[in-house]
Amino acid sequence: MKAIHAWKPLLAACLTVSVLGGCGSDKGASESSSSPGASPGASGAAATAGPKKEISISVFDRGEVPTEEGSYENNRWTKWINQNSPAIVNWVPVARGQFQQKMNTLVASGGAPDLIWEYDRTYIAQLASQGAIQPIDSYIEKYSTTYKKYLQDHPELKSAVTIDGKMYAFTSARSADGIVNHGIWVRQDWLDKLGLKAPTTTEELIEVAKKFRDMDPDGNGKADTVPIVFNGNAVQIMRAFFFVNENQWYLEDGKMKFGRTLDRYKDSIAFQKTLFDQSLLDKEYITDNNFQRARQLWTTGKAGLYFSSWNMQTEYSDLLKNVPDAKMVPMEPVASSYGKNGLYQELPANILVAFNSKIKEDKIEAAIKFLDWMLDKGWMSLKFGEENVHYKLVDNVPQKLDQDKFRKEVNYAKEYPILSQWNVKPEWFPILEAQDAQSQAYAKLKMQSLEVNMKNKYRRDIPYSPDLPEISQLITTFAPIATQIETKTFTGGSSITPQAGIEEVRKEWKRLGGDNAEKLAQEWYEKNKASFK
């Protein structure tokens, strides 16, 4: 437990903050007084000279706020933030799947919030090139304390927020559970029943999927099982088997090449086509835009492999409600002819928080004081809730008291801590989770899943993509065209081969200016490669 004890000073500082007990208060979102139930440490942290400034911040709307909790704009946590932070925050929700499109509209109309955040560095660079956001180096130097020191301690994060020699965003380091993203889950009870071992290669994966399709693993005497179901990560999982990603650049013999044009990408399409042609995946996934059908197939016990995320706690709980004897376990990524790659992993920098170029300086000071507060202590309560209500401390690690209560009252608050010092260790999961048998069983699986997906390194030749507007614009135009060709290729049976498909993709790439994009990417790489080390 040495790693946990090393975290004690941070916990001691952060966990003194108490939270509003519920959403019953009729106080407005703009109130600035501290809650009567808040500890002196909490209200002291929020003390400011004079009235608090109001700032606005974007937030991803993932549709996860329960009706009884309110909305992303107004709930127990937005009220708590406004009572305990040094600013009044007006949150501007935008649907996650449409964020960049909608934010572009807000920027164009002059209605974008003061602070805009995204995980996508390329998008932040696009906003910088448009003049929609501004450099913040001088503001950090002038107004920040906590973040200024944090950046000195984490110099590896500077390249992620630096564009043309200037910093355009705040960020914090990802925890291991934020770096790992994708995961594969398999029904171990199905493997055991059919006398199979977990597949280790793409060929073995196909054979196991065929057995799941043909050998009635759920034992109901019907041919109604689906070998493989997906969530939004599935396509990139299949690409990762072949050491490629449709949106990444790779160094091929020292030359910058776009992933979607490589032979490895063609081979990943061929693999996907095999799964489709042999009915080894749910063919309706193409129209299952929110992946609810895939989730239903998994949680009702009709699917054997789930290409999804490394942490699937809700799906685990719901599966056991329907199939109590099910054994859902994490699986290693499988090797292809290119070897064994890890599944997709994020870069070390987490959320990138940029400042609208139109924000006034008095608001800039308030925003930076808010970000300092969030990084120092605000994130802890937003991640874990209220002590002795949602968690208790065990060896200075917050342990959930009730999984259902946490899911309802705290889980959605994960959108608000846009800076965080959370850095989990896998061995903490049995302490972090609720102590009922099911939560503890999943904690062990979660620990195993994180370890499995951290140990397999994901190929990434450069730390981030070229942030040139000409390249970004080309890729934006190219992506839907390439997707259409790829879909036609793997669903078209014998009418089109993967080789013909990739040739058509490459033709469109060249037509749109791909050769020039590669030339610009090469020049960008040569200019910046020294900073990548």
Short mmCIF file of C-alpha atoms in Angstrom, two decimals:
data_model
loop_
_atom_site.label_atom_id
_atom_site.label_comp_id
_atom_site.label_asym_id
_atom_site.label_seq_id
_atom_site.Cartn_x
_atom_site.Cartn_y
_atom_site.Cartn_z
CA MET A 1 0.00 0.00 0.00
CA LYS A 2 3.03 2.27 -0.28
CA ALA A 3 1.53 4.11 -3.26
CA ILE A 4 -1.60 4.92 -1.31
CA HIS A 5 0.33 6.40 1.60
CA ALA A 6 2.29 8.54 -0.82
CA TRP A 7 -1.04 10.08 -1.77
CA LYS A 8 -1.99 10.98 1.82
CA PRO A 9 -0.98 14.66 1.74
CA LEU A 10 -3.16 15.30 -1.31
CA LEU A 11 -6.12 13.49 0.21
CA ALA A 12 -5.74 15.26 3.51
CA ALA A 13 -5.86 18.60 1.75
CA CYS A 14 -8.71 17.74 -0.59
CA LEU A 15 -11.13 15.72 1.45
CA THR A 16 -12.01 18.40 3.98
CA VAL A 17 -14.67 19.76 1.63
CA SER A 18 -18.24 18.72 2.33
CA VAL A 19 -21.10 18.77 -0.13
CA LEU A 20 -24.71 19.87 -0.24
CA GLY A 21 -26.82 16.97 0.87
CA GLY A 22 -29.29 17.14 -2.03
CA CYS A 23 -30.97 19.16 -4.72
CA GLY A 24 -33.94 20.33 -2.68
CA SER A 25 -32.61 23.84 -2.20
CA ASP A 26 -34.32 26.53 -4.22
CA LYS A 27 -31.27 28.78 -4.20
CA GLY A 28 -30.24 29.99 -7.63
CA ALA A 29 -27.11 28.96 -9.46
CA SER A 30 -25.63 32.40 -8.93
CA GLU A 31 -25.55 32.28 -5.11
CA SER A 32 -22.11 32.95 -3.66
CA SER A 33 -22.44 32.17 0.05
CA SER A 34 -21.01 28.95 1.42
CA SER A 35 -23.38 26.19 2.42
CA PRO A 36 -24.17 26.16 6.16
CA GLY A 37 -23.08 22.54 6.18
CA ALA A 38 -19.73 23.17 4.51
CA SER A 39 -16.57 22.89 6.56
CA PRO A 40 -14.56 26.03 7.42
CA GLY A 41 -11.83 24.81 5.11
CA ALA A 42 -14.23 24.72 2.17
CA SER A 43 -15.66 28.18 2.64
CA GLY A 44 -12.23 29.59 3.38
CA ALA A 45 -10.95 28.28 0.05
CA ALA A 46 -13.72 30.12 -1.72
CA ALA A 47 -13.28 33.43 0.07
CA THR A 48 -12.71 36.31 -2.33
CA ALA A 49 -12.43 40.07 -2.02
CA GLY A 50 -15.85 41.27 -3.07
CA PRO A 51 -18.52 39.58 -5.17
CA LYS A 52 -17.51 36.60 -7.27
CA LYS A 53 -17.15 37.03 -10.99
CA GLU A 54 -19.31 34.94 -13.31
CA ILE A 55 -17.65 32.81 -15.96
CA SER A 56 -19.07 30.33 -18.45
CA ILE A 57 -17.57 26.92 -19.29
CA SER A 58 -18.53 24.30 -21.84
CA VAL A 59 -19.47 20.83 -20.61
CA PHE A 60 -20.14 17.58 -22.46
CA ASP A 61 -23.79 16.55 -22.33
CA ARG A 62 -23.75 12.75 -22.22
CA GLY A 63 -27.36 12.46 -21.12
CA GLU A 64 -26.39 11.01 -17.74
CA VAL A 65 -28.03 13.43 -15.29
CA PRO A 66 -31.03 11.69 -13.69
CA THR A 67 -34.23 13.73 -13.92
CA GLU A 68 -34.50 14.01 -10.16
CA GLU A 69 -30.96 15.43 -9.99
CA GLY A 70 -31.70 18.33 -12.35
CA SER A 71 -29.72 19.18 -15.49
CA TYR A 72 -26.12 19.75 -16.48
CA GLU A 73 -26.69 23.48 -15.87
CA ASN A 74 -28.32 23.14 -12.46
CA ASN A 75 -27.85 20.29 -9.98
CA ARG A 76 -26.36 19.61 -6.57
CA TRP A 77 -22.83 19.82 -7.98
CA THR A 78 -23.19 23.06 -9.93
CA LYS A 79 -24.59 24.60 -6.73
CA TRP A 80 -21.72 23.20 -4.70
CA ILE A 81 -19.17 24.55 -7.16
CA ASN A 82 -20.69 28.03 -7.00
CA GLN A 83 -20.72 27.98 -3.21
CA ASN A 84 -17.18 26.70 -2.72
CA SER A 85 -15.14 27.91 -5.68
CA PRO A 86 -13.83 31.45 -6.21
CA ALA A 87 -16.16 32.04 -9.18
CA ILE A 88 -19.77 31.63 -10.24
CA VAL A 89 -19.83 29.17 -13.13
CA ASN A 90 -22.51 28.98 -15.79
CA TRP A 91 -22.11 25.63 -17.52
CA VAL A 92 -22.94 25.41 -21.23
CA PRO A 93 -23.88 21.80 -22.13
CA VAL A 94 -23.23 20.55 -25.66
CA ALA A 95 -24.00 17.00 -26.80
CA ARG A 96 -20.76 15.02 -26.80
CA GLY A 97 -21.25 13.53 -30.25
CA GLN A 98 -21.91 16.96 -31.78
CA PHE A 99 -19.57 19.05 -29.66
CA GLN A 100 -17.18 20.39 -32.28
CA GLN A 101 -19.91 21.13 -34.80
CA LYS A 102 -22.06 22.95 -32.24
CA MET A 103 -19.09 24.76 -30.70
CA ASN A 104 -18.02 25.99 -34.12
CA THR A 105 -21.49 27.48 -34.53
CA LEU A 106 -21.26 29.17 -31.12
CA VAL A 107 -17.82 30.54 -31.93
CA ALA A 108 -19.02 31.92 -35.28
CA SER A 109 -22.02 33.61 -33.66
CA GLY A 110 -20.02 35.09 -30.80
CA GLY A 111 -21.90 32.97 -28.29
CA ALA A 112 -19.15 30.57 -27.22
CA PRO A 113 -18.47 30.25 -23.47
CA ASP A 114 -15.48 31.90 -21.78
CA LEU A 115 -13.72 28.55 -21.36
CA ILE A 116 -13.88 25.85 -24.05
CA TRP A 117 -12.49 22.39 -23.42
CA GLU A 118 -11.89 19.29 -25.49
CA TYR A 119 -9.72 16.17 -25.39
CA ASP A 120 -8.83 16.67 -29.04
CA ARG A 121 -5.64 18.72 -29.43
CA THR A 122 -6.20 19.09 -33.16
CA TYR A 123 -9.50 20.85 -32.48
CA ILE A 124 -7.89 23.21 -29.97
CA ALA A 125 -5.18 23.97 -32.55
CA GLN A 126 -7.91 24.66 -35.11
CA LEU A 127 -9.53 27.18 -32.77
CA ALA A 128 -6.13 28.79 -32.20
CA SER A 129 -5.49 29.13 -35.94
CA GLN A 130 -8.89 30.80 -36.31
CA GLY A 131 -8.18 33.28 -33.53
CA ALA A 132 -11.11 31.91 -31.52
CA ILE A 133 -8.92 31.23 -28.47
CA GLN A 134 -5.91 33.11 -27.12
CA PRO A 135 -2.44 32.43 -25.67
CA ILE A 136 -2.43 32.22 -21.88
CA ASP A 137 1.28 32.23 -20.90
CA SER A 138 1.22 35.74 -19.45
CA TYR A 139 -2.05 35.12 -17.59
CA ILE A 140 -0.65 32.02 -15.89
CA GLU A 141 2.40 33.97 -14.83
CA LYS A 142 0.30 36.88 -13.56
CA TYR A 143 -2.62 35.17 -11.82
CA SER A 144 -1.89 31.49 -11.14
CA THR A 145 -0.29 29.83 -8.14
CA THR A 146 -1.36 26.17 -8.04
CA TYR A 147 -1.29 25.53 -11.78
CA LYS A 148 1.96 27.42 -12.29
CA LYS A 149 3.66 25.14 -9.77
CA TYR A 150 1.91 22.06 -11.20
CA LEU A 151 3.21 22.81 -14.69
CA GLN A 152 6.75 23.15 -13.33
CA ASP A 153 6.35 19.69 -11.80
CA HIS A 154 4.88 18.24 -15.03
CA PRO A 155 6.94 19.70 -17.89
CA GLU A 156 5.94 16.75 -20.09
CA LEU A 157 2.50 18.33 -20.48
CA LYS A 158 3.72 21.57 -22.06
CA SER A 159 4.06 20.24 -25.62
CA ALA A 160 0.39 19.24 -25.65
CA VAL A 161 -0.77 22.79 -24.97
CA THR A 162 1.89 24.65 -26.94
CA ILE A 163 1.05 25.84 -30.45
CA ASP A 164 3.52 27.97 -32.43
CA GLY A 165 5.57 28.49 -29.30
CA LYS A 166 2.73 29.72 -27.08
CA MET A 167 0.52 27.95 -24.57
CA TYR A 168 -3.15 27.93 -25.53
CA ALA A 169 -4.69 25.72 -22.85
CA PHE A 170 -4.58 24.46 -19.29
CA THR A 171 -4.28 20.71 -18.82
CA SER A 172 -3.49 18.09 -16.19
CA ALA A 173 -1.99 14.62 -16.35
CA ARG A 174 -4.19 11.65 -17.06
CA SER A 175 -4.48 8.93 -14.48
CA ALA A 176 -3.82 5.39 -15.67
CA ASP A 177 -7.59 4.79 -15.83
CA GLY A 178 -7.81 7.78 -18.17
CA ILE A 179 -4.91 6.73 -20.40
CA VAL A 180 -6.40 3.30 -20.98
CA ASN A 181 -9.50 3.61 -23.11
CA HIS A 182 -10.62 0.56 -25.06
CA GLY A 183 -11.07 -3.03 -23.89
CA ILE A 184 -12.32 -6.47 -24.91
CA TRP A 185 -14.58 -8.55 -22.67
CA VAL A 186 -15.43 -12.23 -23.14
CA ARG A 187 -17.93 -14.61 -21.57
CA GLN A 188 -15.59 -16.98 -19.75
CA ASP A 189 -18.49 -19.28 -18.92
CA TRP A 190 -19.14 -19.70 -22.65
CA LEU A 191 -15.48 -20.55 -23.25
CA ASP A 192 -15.58 -23.08 -20.41
CA LYS A 193 -18.81 -24.67 -21.58
CA LEU A 194 -17.46 -25.15 -25.12
CA GLY A 195 -14.00 -26.24 -23.98
CA LEU A 196 -12.30 -23.22 -25.53
CA LYS A 197 -9.44 -20.96 -24.53
CA ALA A 198 -9.45 -17.20 -24.96
CA PRO A 199 -8.17 -16.39 -28.47
CA THR A 200 -4.67 -14.94 -28.81
CA THR A 201 -4.60 -14.25 -32.58
CA THR A 202 -7.02 -12.85 -35.13
CA GLU A 203 -7.36 -16.33 -36.62
CA GLU A 204 -8.21 -17.84 -33.24
CA LEU A 205 -10.68 -15.01 -32.62
CA ILE A 206 -12.54 -15.94 -35.80
CA GLU A 207 -12.67 -19.61 -34.78
CA VAL A 208 -13.94 -18.83 -31.27
CA ALA A 209 -16.56 -16.50 -32.74
CA LYS A 210 -17.75 -19.29 -35.04
CA LYS A 211 -18.19 -21.60 -32.05
CA PHE A 212 -20.13 -18.91 -30.21
CA ARG A 213 -22.34 -18.60 -33.29
CA ASP A 214 -22.95 -22.32 -33.89
CA MET A 215 -22.70 -24.24 -30.61
CA ASP A 216 -25.57 -22.75 -28.57
CA PRO A 217 -23.39 -21.42 -25.72
CA ASP A 218 -26.38 -20.01 -23.82
CA GLY A 219 -28.02 -23.45 -23.85
CA ASN A 220 -31.52 -22.41 -24.91
CA GLY A 221 -31.63 -24.66 -27.96
CA LYS A 222 -31.97 -21.71 -30.36
CA ALA A 223 -29.56 -20.22 -32.88
CA ASP A 224 -29.90 -16.75 -31.37
CA THR A 225 -26.44 -15.89 -30.05
CA VAL A 226 -24.29 -13.11 -31.51
CA PRO A 227 -20.54 -13.76 -31.29
CA ILE A 228 -19.33 -10.13 -31.22
CA VAL A 229 -21.05 -6.87 -30.28
CA PHE A 230 -19.63 -3.36 -30.28
CA ASN A 231 -19.77 0.00 -28.64
CA GLY A 232 -18.24 3.11 -30.19
CA ASN A 233 -14.69 1.83 -29.68
CA ALA A 234 -15.07 -1.33 -31.75
CA VAL A 235 -13.77 -0.19 -35.10
CA GLN A 236 -10.61 1.22 -33.54
CA ILE A 237 -10.12 -2.04 -31.63
CA MET A 238 -10.10 -3.94 -34.92
CA ARG A 239 -7.72 -1.38 -36.41
CA ALA A 240 -5.39 -1.69 -33.41
CA PHE A 241 -4.95 -5.41 -34.09
CA PHE A 242 -3.17 -4.26 -37.27
CA PHE A 243 -1.16 -1.42 -35.68
CA VAL A 244 -3.14 1.32 -37.36
CA ASN A 245 -5.73 3.99 -36.59
CA GLU A 246 -7.77 5.83 -39.18
CA ASN A 247 -7.00 9.24 -37.65
CA GLN A 248 -3.30 8.89 -36.81
CA TRP A 249 -0.15 9.67 -38.73
CA TYR A 250 2.67 7.11 -38.82
CA LEU A 251 6.34 7.19 -39.66
CA GLU A 252 6.89 4.67 -42.43
CA ASP A 253 10.62 4.48 -43.22
CA GLY A 254 10.97 8.01 -41.88
CA LYS A 255 8.12 9.37 -43.98
CA MET A 256 4.84 10.70 -42.57
CA LYS A 257 1.88 8.68 -43.84
CA PHE A 258 -1.79 8.93 -42.93
CA GLY A 259 -3.11 5.75 -41.31
CA ARG A 260 -6.14 5.39 -43.54
CA THR A 261 -3.96 4.97 -46.64
CA LEU A 262 -1.67 2.17 -45.41
CA ASP A 263 -1.62 -1.51 -46.37
CA ARG A 264 -2.14 -2.35 -42.69
CA TYR A 265 -5.38 -0.43 -42.83
CA LYS A 266 -6.50 -2.50 -45.81
CA ASP A 267 -5.79 -5.65 -43.79
CA SER A 268 -7.93 -4.37 -40.92
CA ILE A 269 -10.78 -3.79 -43.37
CA ALA A 270 -10.31 -7.35 -44.68
CA PHE A 271 -10.60 -8.67 -41.11
CA GLN A 272 -13.74 -6.64 -40.51
CA LYS A 273 -15.16 -7.94 -43.79
CA THR A 274 -14.53 -11.54 -42.72
CA LEU A 275 -16.44 -10.98 -39.48
CA PHE A 276 -19.30 -9.37 -41.38
CA ASP A 277 -19.49 -11.95 -44.19
CA GLN A 278 -19.53 -14.85 -41.75
CA SER A 279 -22.14 -13.29 -39.42
CA LEU A 280 -19.69 -13.18 -36.53
CA LEU A 281 -20.82 -9.73 -35.48
CA ASP A 282 -24.19 -8.07 -35.15
CA LYS A 283 -24.83 -6.74 -38.64
CA GLU A 284 -27.22 -4.12 -37.31
CA TYR A 285 -24.33 -2.29 -35.64
CA ILE A 286 -24.08 -0.05 -38.70
CA THR A 287 -27.40 1.59 -37.80
CA ASP A 288 -27.05 1.12 -34.03
CA ASN A 289 -25.87 4.70 -33.63
CA ASN A 290 -26.11 4.89 -29.85
CA PHE A 291 -25.10 1.22 -29.40
CA GLN A 292 -28.16 0.46 -27.29
CA ARG A 293 -28.87 -2.71 -29.27
CA ALA A 294 -25.31 -3.95 -28.67
CA ARG A 295 -25.62 -3.20 -24.99
CA GLN A 296 -28.95 -5.04 -24.81
CA LEU A 297 -27.52 -8.11 -26.55
CA TRP A 298 -24.66 -8.18 -24.06
CA THR A 299 -26.64 -7.52 -20.90
CA THR A 300 -29.32 -10.07 -21.81
CA GLY A 301 -26.68 -12.75 -22.29
CA LYS A 302 -26.89 -13.10 -26.06
CA ALA A 303 -23.31 -12.04 -26.96
CA GLY A 304 -19.95 -13.66 -26.29
CA LEU A 305 -17.39 -10.94 -27.02
CA TYR A 306 -17.77 -7.22 -26.35
CA PHE A 307 -15.43 -4.83 -28.17
CA SER A 308 -15.90 -1.85 -25.90
CA SER A 309 -14.24 0.04 -23.04
CA TRP A 310 -11.85 -1.24 -20.40
CA ASN A 311 -14.30 -0.35 -17.61
CA MET A 312 -17.82 -1.74 -18.10
CA GLN A 313 -19.20 -1.77 -14.57
CA THR A 314 -22.79 -0.91 -15.47
CA GLU A 315 -22.88 -3.58 -18.19
CA TYR A 316 -21.42 -6.09 -15.72
CA SER A 317 -24.10 -5.36 -13.14
CA ASP A 318 -26.92 -5.48 -15.68
CA LEU A 319 -25.65 -8.74 -17.19
CA LEU A 320 -25.67 -10.41 -13.77
CA LYS A 321 -29.23 -9.23 -13.15
CA ASN A 322 -30.33 -11.12 -16.26
CA VAL A 323 -27.84 -14.02 -16.21
CA PRO A 324 -26.64 -14.53 -12.61
CA ASP A 325 -24.16 -17.27 -13.55
CA ALA A 326 -22.46 -15.26 -16.31
CA LYS A 327 -18.71 -14.76 -16.05
CA MET A 328 -17.59 -11.62 -17.86
CA VAL A 329 -13.80 -11.19 -17.91
CA PRO A 330 -11.32 -8.85 -19.63
CA MET A 331 -9.35 -10.30 -22.51
CA GLU A 332 -5.92 -9.55 -23.93
CA PRO A 333 -5.79 -7.92 -27.38
CA VAL A 334 -5.12 -10.51 -30.08
CA ALA A 335 -2.11 -10.57 -32.38
CA SER A 336 -2.26 -10.24 -36.17
CA SER A 337 0.41 -10.98 -38.75
CA TYR A 338 2.04 -7.71 -37.64
CA GLY A 339 2.42 -8.84 -34.02
CA LYS A 340 0.59 -7.85 -30.83
CA ASN A 341 -0.40 -4.22 -30.38
CA GLY A 342 -2.05 -2.66 -27.38
CA LEU A 343 -5.54 -1.22 -27.66
CA TYR A 344 -5.98 2.53 -28.01
CA GLN A 345 -4.41 4.62 -25.26
CA GLU A 346 -4.74 8.33 -24.72
CA LEU A 347 -1.86 10.81 -24.52
CA PRO A 348 -0.52 11.88 -21.08
CA ALA A 349 -2.31 15.25 -21.20
CA ASN A 350 -5.97 15.09 -20.24
CA ILE A 351 -8.62 17.73 -20.98
CA LEU A 352 -7.37 20.87 -22.76
CA VAL A 353 -9.05 24.00 -21.38
CA ALA A 354 -8.80 27.03 -23.70
CA PHE A 355 -9.77 30.67 -23.19
CA ASN A 356 -12.17 32.38 -25.58
CA SER A 357 -10.32 35.21 -27.34
CA LYS A 358 -13.19 37.57 -26.43
CA ILE A 359 -13.09 36.98 -22.67
CA LYS A 360 -12.40 40.13 -20.63
CA GLU A 361 -9.33 40.29 -18.39
CA ASP A 362 -11.27 40.54 -15.14
CA LYS A 363 -12.95 37.28 -16.08
CA ILE A 364 -9.58 35.79 -17.02
CA GLU A 365 -8.35 36.34 -13.48
CA ALA A 366 -11.51 34.75 -12.07
CA ALA A 367 -11.23 31.81 -14.46
CA ILE A 368 -7.61 31.11 -13.53
CA LYS A 369 -8.40 31.32 -9.82
CA PHE A 370 -11.22 28.85 -10.49
CA LEU A 371 -8.89 26.47 -12.33
CA ASP A 372 -6.33 26.73 -9.53
CA TRP A 373 -9.07 25.80 -7.04
CA MET A 374 -10.29 22.92 -9.20
CA LEU A 375 -6.79 21.47 -9.52
CA ASP A 376 -6.02 21.98 -5.84
CA LYS A 377 -9.12 20.48 -4.23
CA GLY A 378 -12.36 20.93 -6.15
CA TRP A 379 -11.92 17.80 -8.27
CA MET A 380 -11.98 15.41 -5.31
CA SER A 381 -15.58 15.97 -4.24
CA LEU A 382 -16.75 16.05 -7.84
CA LYS A 383 -15.19 12.65 -8.38
CA PHE A 384 -16.16 10.93 -5.14
CA GLY A 385 -19.04 12.87 -3.61
CA GLU A 386 -19.62 13.68 0.04
CA GLU A 387 -17.67 11.91 2.76
CA ASN A 388 -19.78 9.52 4.86
CA VAL A 389 -22.63 9.90 2.36
CA HIS A 390 -21.09 8.60 -0.85
CA TYR A 391 -17.73 7.35 0.45
CA LYS A 392 -15.61 6.81 3.52
CA LEU A 393 -11.83 6.87 3.82
CA VAL A 394 -10.07 3.52 4.13
CA ASP A 395 -6.28 3.81 4.28
CA ASN A 396 -6.83 7.33 2.91
CA VAL A 397 -8.51 5.96 -0.21
CA PRO A 398 -12.19 6.92 -0.78
CA GLN A 399 -14.40 3.84 -0.65
CA LYS A 400 -17.89 3.97 -2.17
CA LEU A 401 -20.64 3.26 0.33
CA ASP A 402 -23.44 2.43 -2.08
CA GLN A 403 -22.91 1.83 -5.79
CA ASP A 404 -26.50 2.68 -6.82
CA LYS A 405 -26.53 5.89 -4.78
CA PHE A 406 -23.18 6.88 -6.25
CA ARG A 407 -24.36 6.15 -9.78
CA LYS A 408 -27.44 8.32 -9.30
CA GLU A 409 -26.01 11.24 -7.32
CA VAL A 410 -22.32 11.51 -8.23
CA ASN A 411 -21.43 9.71 -11.46
CA TYR A 412 -22.61 12.48 -13.79
CA ALA A 413 -20.42 15.03 -11.96
CA LYS A 414 -17.36 13.59 -13.73
CA GLU A 415 -17.88 16.22 -16.45
CA TYR A 416 -17.06 19.13 -14.13
CA PRO A 417 -13.49 18.51 -12.81
CA ILE A 418 -11.74 19.80 -15.92
CA LEU A 419 -8.43 19.71 -14.05
CA SER A 420 -7.56 16.89 -11.67
CA GLN A 421 -4.71 15.31 -9.74
CA TRP A 422 -6.30 11.86 -9.61
CA ASN A 423 -3.81 9.07 -10.29
CA VAL A 424 -5.23 5.67 -9.46
CA LYS A 425 -3.31 2.45 -8.82
CA PRO A 426 -4.97 -0.83 -9.86
CA GLU A 427 -4.66 -2.26 -6.35
CA TRP A 428 -6.87 0.53 -5.02
CA PHE A 429 -9.99 -0.74 -6.78
CA PRO A 430 -11.08 -3.21 -4.05
CA ILE A 431 -10.93 -0.29 -1.59
CA LEU A 432 -12.51 2.27 -3.89
CA GLU A 433 -15.56 0.19 -4.71
CA ALA A 434 -18.54 -0.58 -2.49
CA GLN A 435 -18.04 -3.60 -0.24
CA ASP A 436 -20.97 -5.74 -1.36
CA ALA A 437 -20.00 -9.02 -3.01
CA GLN A 438 -20.86 -7.97 -6.56
CA SER A 439 -18.98 -4.67 -6.37
CA GLN A 440 -15.95 -6.45 -4.94
CA ALA A 441 -16.08 -9.11 -7.65
CA TYR A 442 -16.09 -6.39 -10.28
CA ALA A 443 -13.29 -4.48 -8.52
CA LYS A 444 -11.00 -7.47 -9.09
CA LEU A 445 -12.02 -7.61 -12.76
CA LYS A 446 -11.49 -3.87 -13.08
CA MET A 447 -8.02 -4.20 -11.60
CA GLN A 448 -7.26 -7.02 -14.03
CA SER A 449 -8.66 -5.06 -16.98
CA LEU A 450 -6.54 -1.99 -16.24
CA GLU A 451 -3.41 -4.08 -15.84
CA VAL A 452 -4.06 -6.02 -19.06
CA ASN A 453 -4.64 -2.89 -21.09
CA MET A 454 -1.74 -0.94 -19.59
CA LYS A 455 0.87 -3.64 -20.13
CA ASN A 456 0.29 -3.86 -23.89
CA LYS A 457 1.83 -0.75 -25.44
CA TYR A 458 -0.22 0.98 -28.12
CA ARG A 459 1.65 2.11 -31.22
CA ARG A 460 1.88 5.86 -31.54
CA ASP A 461 4.79 7.15 -33.65
CA ILE A 462 4.32 10.84 -32.81
CA PRO A 463 2.75 12.32 -29.68
CA TYR A 464 0.04 14.24 -31.52
CA SER A 465 -1.11 14.91 -35.07
CA PRO A 466 0.12 17.82 -37.19
CA ASP A 467 -1.81 20.92 -36.13
CA LEU A 468 -1.87 22.52 -39.57
CA PRO A 469 -5.25 23.88 -40.73
CA GLU A 470 -4.69 22.69 -44.32
CA ILE A 471 -4.29 19.11 -43.08
CA SER A 472 -7.20 19.30 -40.65
CA GLN A 473 -9.51 20.63 -43.34
CA LEU A 474 -8.49 17.92 -45.80
CA ILE A 475 -9.05 15.16 -43.26
CA THR A 476 -12.45 16.60 -42.32
CA THR A 477 -13.48 16.44 -45.97
CA PHE A 478 -11.85 13.08 -46.59
CA ALA A 479 -13.22 11.19 -43.55
CA PRO A 480 -16.88 10.73 -44.62
CA ILE A 481 -15.83 9.80 -48.15
CA ALA A 482 -13.40 7.17 -46.85
CA THR A 483 -15.97 5.85 -44.39
CA GLN A 484 -18.48 5.37 -47.17
CA ILE A 485 -15.97 3.43 -49.28
CA GLU A 486 -14.91 1.29 -46.32
CA THR A 487 -18.52 0.46 -45.42
CA LYS A 488 -19.19 -0.51 -49.01
CA THR A 489 -16.08 -2.71 -48.93
CA PHE A 490 -16.83 -4.79 -45.86
CA THR A 491 -20.58 -5.05 -46.47
CA GLY A 492 -20.43 -5.57 -50.24
CA GLY A 493 -19.71 -9.28 -50.32
CA SER A 494 -17.87 -10.36 -53.46
CA SER A 495 -18.68 -7.16 -55.34
CA ILE A 496 -15.60 -5.34 -53.98
CA THR A 497 -12.36 -6.61 -52.46
CA PRO A 498 -10.38 -4.91 -49.66
CA GLN A 499 -7.62 -4.19 -52.19
CA ALA A 500 -10.09 -2.45 -54.51
CA GLY A 501 -11.47 -0.57 -51.52
CA ILE A 502 -8.10 0.76 -50.36
CA GLU A 503 -7.21 1.77 -53.90
CA GLU A 504 -10.42 3.80 -54.09
CA VAL A 505 -9.64 5.39 -50.71
CA ARG A 506 -6.14 6.33 -51.87
CA LYS A 507 -7.51 7.78 -55.08
CA GLU A 508 -9.83 10.07 -53.10
CA TRP A 509 -6.96 11.02 -50.78
CA LYS A 510 -4.86 12.12 -53.73
CA ARG A 511 -7.77 13.89 -55.41
CA LEU A 512 -8.37 16.00 -52.30
CA GLY A 513 -4.70 16.95 -51.95
CA GLY A 514 -3.26 14.10 -49.94
CA ASP A 515 0.19 14.36 -51.51
CA ASN A 516 0.47 17.97 -50.39
CA ALA A 517 -0.83 17.04 -46.92
CA GLU A 518 1.91 14.44 -46.61
CA LYS A 519 4.51 17.00 -47.72
CA LEU A 520 3.26 19.50 -45.11
CA ALA A 521 3.14 16.76 -42.45
CA GLN A 522 6.75 15.82 -43.23
CA GLU A 523 7.88 19.44 -42.92
CA TRP A 524 5.96 19.74 -39.64
CA TYR A 525 7.58 16.57 -38.32
CA GLU A 526 11.11 17.68 -39.19
CA LYS A 527 10.44 21.03 -37.52
CA ASN A 528 8.99 19.58 -34.31
CA LYS A 529 10.60 16.15 -33.84
CA ALA A 530 13.21 17.41 -31.38
CA SER A 531 10.44 18.36 -28.95
CA PHE A 532 8.91 14.87 -29.14
CA LYS A 533 11.76 13.24 -27.22
#
